[in-house]
Coordinates of C-alpha atoms in Angstrom, one line a residue:
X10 CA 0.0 0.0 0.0
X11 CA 1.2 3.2 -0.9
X12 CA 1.9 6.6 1.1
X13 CA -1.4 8.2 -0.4
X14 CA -3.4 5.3 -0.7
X15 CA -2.0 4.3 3.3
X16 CA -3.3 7.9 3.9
X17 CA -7.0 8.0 2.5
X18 CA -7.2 4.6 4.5
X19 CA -6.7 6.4 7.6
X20 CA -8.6 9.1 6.7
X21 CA -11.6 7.0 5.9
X22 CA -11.2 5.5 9.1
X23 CA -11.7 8.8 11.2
X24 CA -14.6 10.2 9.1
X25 CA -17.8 10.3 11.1
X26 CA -15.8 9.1 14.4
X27 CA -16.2 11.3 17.7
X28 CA -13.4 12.9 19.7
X29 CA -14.5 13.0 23.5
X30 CA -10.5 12.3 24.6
X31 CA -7.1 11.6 22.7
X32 CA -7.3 7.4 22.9
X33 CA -10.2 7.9 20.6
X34 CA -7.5 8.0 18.0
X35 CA -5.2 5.0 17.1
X36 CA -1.4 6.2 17.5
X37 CA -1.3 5.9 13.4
X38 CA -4.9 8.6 13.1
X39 CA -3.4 10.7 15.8
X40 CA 0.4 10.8 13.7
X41 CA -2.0 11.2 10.1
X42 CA -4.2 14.0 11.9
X43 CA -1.1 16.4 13.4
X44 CA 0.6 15.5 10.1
X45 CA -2.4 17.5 8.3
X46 CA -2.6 20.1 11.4
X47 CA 0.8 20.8 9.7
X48 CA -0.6 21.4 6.2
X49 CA -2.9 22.9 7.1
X50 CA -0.6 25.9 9.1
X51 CA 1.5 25.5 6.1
X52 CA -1.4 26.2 3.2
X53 CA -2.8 29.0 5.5
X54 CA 0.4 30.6 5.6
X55 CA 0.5 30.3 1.9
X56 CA -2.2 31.9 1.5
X57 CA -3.5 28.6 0.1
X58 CA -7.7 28.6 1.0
X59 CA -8.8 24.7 0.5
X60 CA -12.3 24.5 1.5
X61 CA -12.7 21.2 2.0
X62 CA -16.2 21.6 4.8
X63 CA -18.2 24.2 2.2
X64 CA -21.8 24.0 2.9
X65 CA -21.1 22.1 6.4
X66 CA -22.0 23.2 9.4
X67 CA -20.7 23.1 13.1
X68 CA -22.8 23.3 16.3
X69 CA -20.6 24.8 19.0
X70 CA -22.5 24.6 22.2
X71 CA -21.1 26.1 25.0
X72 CA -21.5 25.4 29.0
X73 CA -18.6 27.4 30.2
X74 CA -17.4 30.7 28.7
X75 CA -14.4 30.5 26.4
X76 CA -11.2 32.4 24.3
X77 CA -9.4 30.3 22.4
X78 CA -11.6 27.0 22.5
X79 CA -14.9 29.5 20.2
X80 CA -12.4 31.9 18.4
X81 CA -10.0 28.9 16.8
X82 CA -13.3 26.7 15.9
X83 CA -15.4 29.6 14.7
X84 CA -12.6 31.0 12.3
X85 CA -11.5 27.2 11.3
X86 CA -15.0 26.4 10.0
X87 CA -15.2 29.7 8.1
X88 CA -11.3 29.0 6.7
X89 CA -12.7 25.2 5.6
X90 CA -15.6 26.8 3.7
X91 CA -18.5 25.6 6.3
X92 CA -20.2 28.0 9.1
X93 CA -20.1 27.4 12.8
X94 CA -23.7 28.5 14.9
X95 CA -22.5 29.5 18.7
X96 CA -25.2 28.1 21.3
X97 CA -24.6 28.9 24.6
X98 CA -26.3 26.4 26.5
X99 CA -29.3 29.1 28.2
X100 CA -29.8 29.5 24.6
X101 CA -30.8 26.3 23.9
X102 CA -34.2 24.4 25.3
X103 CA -31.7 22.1 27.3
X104 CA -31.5 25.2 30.2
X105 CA -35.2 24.6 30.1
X106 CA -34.5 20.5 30.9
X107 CA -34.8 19.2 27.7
X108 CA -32.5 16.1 27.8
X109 CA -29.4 15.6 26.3
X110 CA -30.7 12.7 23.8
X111 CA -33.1 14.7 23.0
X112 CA -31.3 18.0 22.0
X113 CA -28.3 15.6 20.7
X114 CA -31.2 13.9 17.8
X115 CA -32.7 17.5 16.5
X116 CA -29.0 18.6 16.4
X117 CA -27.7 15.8 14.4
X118 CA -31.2 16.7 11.4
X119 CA -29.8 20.2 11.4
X120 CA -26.1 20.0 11.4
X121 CA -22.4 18.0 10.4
X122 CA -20.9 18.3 13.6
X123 CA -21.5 19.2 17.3
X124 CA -18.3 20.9 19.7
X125 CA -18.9 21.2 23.1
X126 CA -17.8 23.0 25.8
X127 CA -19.2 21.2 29.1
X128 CA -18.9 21.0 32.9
X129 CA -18.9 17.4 33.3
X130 CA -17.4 14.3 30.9
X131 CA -20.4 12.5 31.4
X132 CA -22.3 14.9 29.3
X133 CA -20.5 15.1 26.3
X134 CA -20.7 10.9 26.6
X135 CA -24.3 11.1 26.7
X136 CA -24.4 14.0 23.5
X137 CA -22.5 11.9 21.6
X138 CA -24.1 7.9 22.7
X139 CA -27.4 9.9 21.0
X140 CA -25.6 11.9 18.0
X141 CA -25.5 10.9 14.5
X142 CA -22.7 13.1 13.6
X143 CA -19.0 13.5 15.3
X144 CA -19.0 15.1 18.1
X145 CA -15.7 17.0 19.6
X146 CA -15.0 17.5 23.0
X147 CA -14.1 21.1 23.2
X148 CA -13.2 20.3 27.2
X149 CA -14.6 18.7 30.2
X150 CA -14.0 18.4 33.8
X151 CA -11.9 15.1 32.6
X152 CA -10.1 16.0 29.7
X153 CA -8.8 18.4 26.7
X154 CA -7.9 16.6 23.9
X155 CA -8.2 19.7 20.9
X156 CA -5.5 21.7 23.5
X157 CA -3.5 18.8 23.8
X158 CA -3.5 18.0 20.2
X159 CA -2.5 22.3 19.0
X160 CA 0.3 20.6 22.1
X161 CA 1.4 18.2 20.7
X162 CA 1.9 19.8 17.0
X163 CA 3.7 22.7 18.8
X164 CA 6.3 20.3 20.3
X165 CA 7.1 18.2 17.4
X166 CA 7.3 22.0 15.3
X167 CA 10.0 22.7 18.3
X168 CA 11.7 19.8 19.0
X169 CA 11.6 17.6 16.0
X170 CA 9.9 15.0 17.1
X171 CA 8.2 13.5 20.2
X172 CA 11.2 10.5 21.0
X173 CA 13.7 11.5 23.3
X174 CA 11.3 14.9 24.3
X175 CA 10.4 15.0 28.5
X176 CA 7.8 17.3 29.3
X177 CA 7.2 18.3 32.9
X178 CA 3.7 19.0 33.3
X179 CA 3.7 21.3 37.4
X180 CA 0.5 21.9 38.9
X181 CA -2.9 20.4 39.1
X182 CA -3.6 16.7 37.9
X183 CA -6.4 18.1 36.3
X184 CA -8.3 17.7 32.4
X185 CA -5.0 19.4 30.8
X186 CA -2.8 17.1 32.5
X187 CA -4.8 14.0 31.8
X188 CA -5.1 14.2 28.1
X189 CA -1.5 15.3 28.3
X190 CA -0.5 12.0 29.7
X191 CA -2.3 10.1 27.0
X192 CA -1.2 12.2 24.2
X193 CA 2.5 11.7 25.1
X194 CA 2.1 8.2 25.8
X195 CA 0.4 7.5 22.7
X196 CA 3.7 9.4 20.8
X197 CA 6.5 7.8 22.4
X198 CA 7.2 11.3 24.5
X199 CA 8.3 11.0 28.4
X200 CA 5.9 12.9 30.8
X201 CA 7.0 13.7 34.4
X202 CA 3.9 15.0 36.2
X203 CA 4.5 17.1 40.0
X204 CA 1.3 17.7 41.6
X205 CA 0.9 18.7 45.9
X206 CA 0.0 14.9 47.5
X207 CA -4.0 14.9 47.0
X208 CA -4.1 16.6 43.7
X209 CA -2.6 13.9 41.5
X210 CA -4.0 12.9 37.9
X211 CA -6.8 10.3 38.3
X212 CA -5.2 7.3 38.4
X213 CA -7.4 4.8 36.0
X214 CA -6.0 6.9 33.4
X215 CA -2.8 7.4 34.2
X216 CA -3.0 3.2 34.7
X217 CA -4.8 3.4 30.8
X218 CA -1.4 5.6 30.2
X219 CA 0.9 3.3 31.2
X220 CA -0.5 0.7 29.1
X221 CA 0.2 2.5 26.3
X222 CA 3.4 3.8 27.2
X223 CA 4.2 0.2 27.7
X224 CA 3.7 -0.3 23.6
X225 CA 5.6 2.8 22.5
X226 CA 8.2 3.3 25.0
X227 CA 7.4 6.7 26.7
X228 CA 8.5 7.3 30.6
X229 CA 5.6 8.6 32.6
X230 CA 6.5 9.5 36.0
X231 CA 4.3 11.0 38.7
X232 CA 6.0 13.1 41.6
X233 CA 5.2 15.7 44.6
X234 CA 8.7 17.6 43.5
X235 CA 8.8 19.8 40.7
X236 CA 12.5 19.9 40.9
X237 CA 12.6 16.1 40.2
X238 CA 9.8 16.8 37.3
X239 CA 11.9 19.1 35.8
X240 CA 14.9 17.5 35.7
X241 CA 16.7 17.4 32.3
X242 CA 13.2 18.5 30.7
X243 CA 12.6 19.4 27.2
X244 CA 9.5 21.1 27.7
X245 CA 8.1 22.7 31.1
X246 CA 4.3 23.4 31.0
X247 CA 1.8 24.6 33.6
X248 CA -1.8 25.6 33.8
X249 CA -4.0 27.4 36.3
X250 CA -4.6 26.6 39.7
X251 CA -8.3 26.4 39.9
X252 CA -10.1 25.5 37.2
X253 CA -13.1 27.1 35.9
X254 CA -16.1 25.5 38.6
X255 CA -13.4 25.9 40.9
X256 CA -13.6 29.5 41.8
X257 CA -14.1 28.8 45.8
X258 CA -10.9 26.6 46.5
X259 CA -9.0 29.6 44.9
X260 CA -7.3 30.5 47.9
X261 CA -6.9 27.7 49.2
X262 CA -5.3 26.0 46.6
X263 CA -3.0 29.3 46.1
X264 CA -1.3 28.1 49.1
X265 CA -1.4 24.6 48.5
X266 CA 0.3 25.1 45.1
X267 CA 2.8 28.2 46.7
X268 CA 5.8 25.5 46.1
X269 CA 4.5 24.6 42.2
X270 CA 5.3 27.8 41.0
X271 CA 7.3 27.9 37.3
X272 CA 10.1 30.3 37.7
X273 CA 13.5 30.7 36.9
X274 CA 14.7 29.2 39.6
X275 CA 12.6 26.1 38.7
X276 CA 13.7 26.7 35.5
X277 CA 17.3 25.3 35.9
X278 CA 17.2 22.4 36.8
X279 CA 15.1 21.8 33.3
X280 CA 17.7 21.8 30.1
X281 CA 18.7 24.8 28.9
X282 CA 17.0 25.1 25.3
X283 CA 13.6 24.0 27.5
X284 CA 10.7 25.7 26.3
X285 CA 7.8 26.7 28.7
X286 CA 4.2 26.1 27.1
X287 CA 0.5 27.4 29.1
X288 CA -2.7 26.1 27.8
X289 CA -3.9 30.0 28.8
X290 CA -5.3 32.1 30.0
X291 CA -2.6 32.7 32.4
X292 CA -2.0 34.4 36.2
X293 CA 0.8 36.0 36.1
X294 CA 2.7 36.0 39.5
X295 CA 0.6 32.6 40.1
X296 CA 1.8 29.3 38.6
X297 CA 3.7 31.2 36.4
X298 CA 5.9 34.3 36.7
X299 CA 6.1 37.0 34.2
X300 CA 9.8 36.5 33.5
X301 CA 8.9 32.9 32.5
X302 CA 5.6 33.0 30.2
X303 CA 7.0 36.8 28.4
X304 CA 10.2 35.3 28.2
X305 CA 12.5 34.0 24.7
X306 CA 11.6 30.3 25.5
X307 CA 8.0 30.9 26.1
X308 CA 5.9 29.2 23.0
X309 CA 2.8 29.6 24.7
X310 CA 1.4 31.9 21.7
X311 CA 3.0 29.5 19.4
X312 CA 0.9 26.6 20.9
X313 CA -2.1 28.9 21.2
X314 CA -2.1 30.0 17.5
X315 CA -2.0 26.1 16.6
X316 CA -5.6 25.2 18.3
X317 CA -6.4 26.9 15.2
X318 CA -4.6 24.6 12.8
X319 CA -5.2 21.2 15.2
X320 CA -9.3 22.0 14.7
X321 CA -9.3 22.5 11.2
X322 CA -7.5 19.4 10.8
X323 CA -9.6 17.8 12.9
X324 CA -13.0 19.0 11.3
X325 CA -11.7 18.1 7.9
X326 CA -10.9 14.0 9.5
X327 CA -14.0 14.2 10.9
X328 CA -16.5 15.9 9.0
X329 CA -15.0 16.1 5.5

């Protein structure tokens, strides 16, 4: 089998799938689908408008308020030729207690594809268990997969590749941090994860993880010290401290997290071309200090400006 005959295979095999978390994806989709997130960067900086989605249309419902998650899908269907229809979730007869099978059936009459933006994993499961188109996971409580995907272009755009790359993920064990453990496992790419004792990643899937580190020979480490995490890192990333729904243990977890701060000093115990990536928005003076995220090694714009490309590669697998 040839390269392009190998690669409509593959492409065939994602259309009409859904995306609730990164082992969705074979390792050979998830390789085919940041492979196009690259042409697709590549043609766009071109100038090169394919328009592969024109006359499709995305649902892109939304439970929790959003930048980068509404302005990178909205603009990528319009780029692919389709149009996306923002529903915030008051908007929609499901604030009035219509069910989720319910709302998931009229969608799926109306429209090519359904992101959404929820509050709990369990809802996007039950959206898509009643769908008859793809539906994306645009985040949950449990997981991120389209940030972890712009990631994981961003990386391999930086690096290389993925094999011999450690990223040190410091802070919560939270949605971010989960699909960021899958992803690297699923690429061969060695994960060192530091949370405060009590805050670790949930540990089925860092156990589901493991497993498939186990197949492609990625390291995945959990710790309590980011100085251990960072050791000899390639890549240092952090998120917030309390997560959207989270807005009560704020200070509380300010001081739990006081000693998971990414600063220089943390810095130097990472290697010394590391780069520092944030899934954003940031707190400055938080998990991160200023010197860090508006400093020369900071690609967090970079990886920001590739949720972007990621999506539209993704919509076109999915949808086209």
């Amino acid at each position: 089998m040839g390269p392009a005959v190998k690669q409509a295979s593959v492409h065939q095999q994602l259309k009409g799938k859904n995306f609730l978390t990164i082992s969705d994806f074979n390792s050979e989709e998830l390789v085919y689908l940041l492979n196009l997130a690259d042409e697709m960067k590549t043609m766009r900086k071109a100038g090169i408008n394919e328009q592969p989605l024109k006359g499709k249309t995305l649902g892109m419902v939304f439970e929790k308020p959003s930048t980068r998650t509404r302005i990178s899908f909205e603009t990528g269907i319009f780029q692919l030729g389709g149009a996306g229809i923002f529903l915030n979730a008051n908007d929609l007869q499901l604030g009035r207690g219509e069910s989720l099978s319910d709302t998931a059936n009229v969608l799926s009459r109306y429209i090519d594809g359904i992101m959404i933006r929820a509050y709990t994993h369990e809802s996007v499961e039950a959206l898509a268990a009643h769908a008859n188109v793809p539906v994306i996971n645009g985040l949950t409580d449990k997981y991120h997969p389209c940030q972890v995907l712009a990631d994981l272009q961003t990386i391999r755009e930086v690096k290389g590749d993925w094999k011999n790359v450690k990223l040190a993920h410091i802070g919560d064990g939270n949605n971010v941090s989960h699909s960021l453990l899958i992803g690297a496992a699923m690429t061969g790419m060695s994960i060192s994860v530091a949370t405060p004792e009590g805050y670790e990643p949930d540990a089925e899937i860092v156990q589901n993880a493991a497993k498939i580190a186990a197949k492609t020979g990625a390291r995945i480490e959990l710790t309590t010290d980011p100085q251990q995490a960072v050791q000899q890192a390639d890549v240092i990333y952090t998120d917030v401290w309390a997560s959207m729904g989270q807005e009560k243990e704020q200070s509380a977890r300010e001081k739990v997290f006081a000693e998971f701060q990414v600063n220089k000093s943390l810095c130097t115990f990472a290697k010394k071309d590391a780069v520092f990536m944030h899934c954003l928005p940031a707190h400055r003076g938080q998990e991160v200090t200023s010197d860090v995220i508006d400093g020369k090694q900071s690609i967090v714009f970079q990886q920001a400006e590739n949720r972007l490309h990621a999506q539209k590669a993704l919509m076109t697998a999915l949808m086209g």
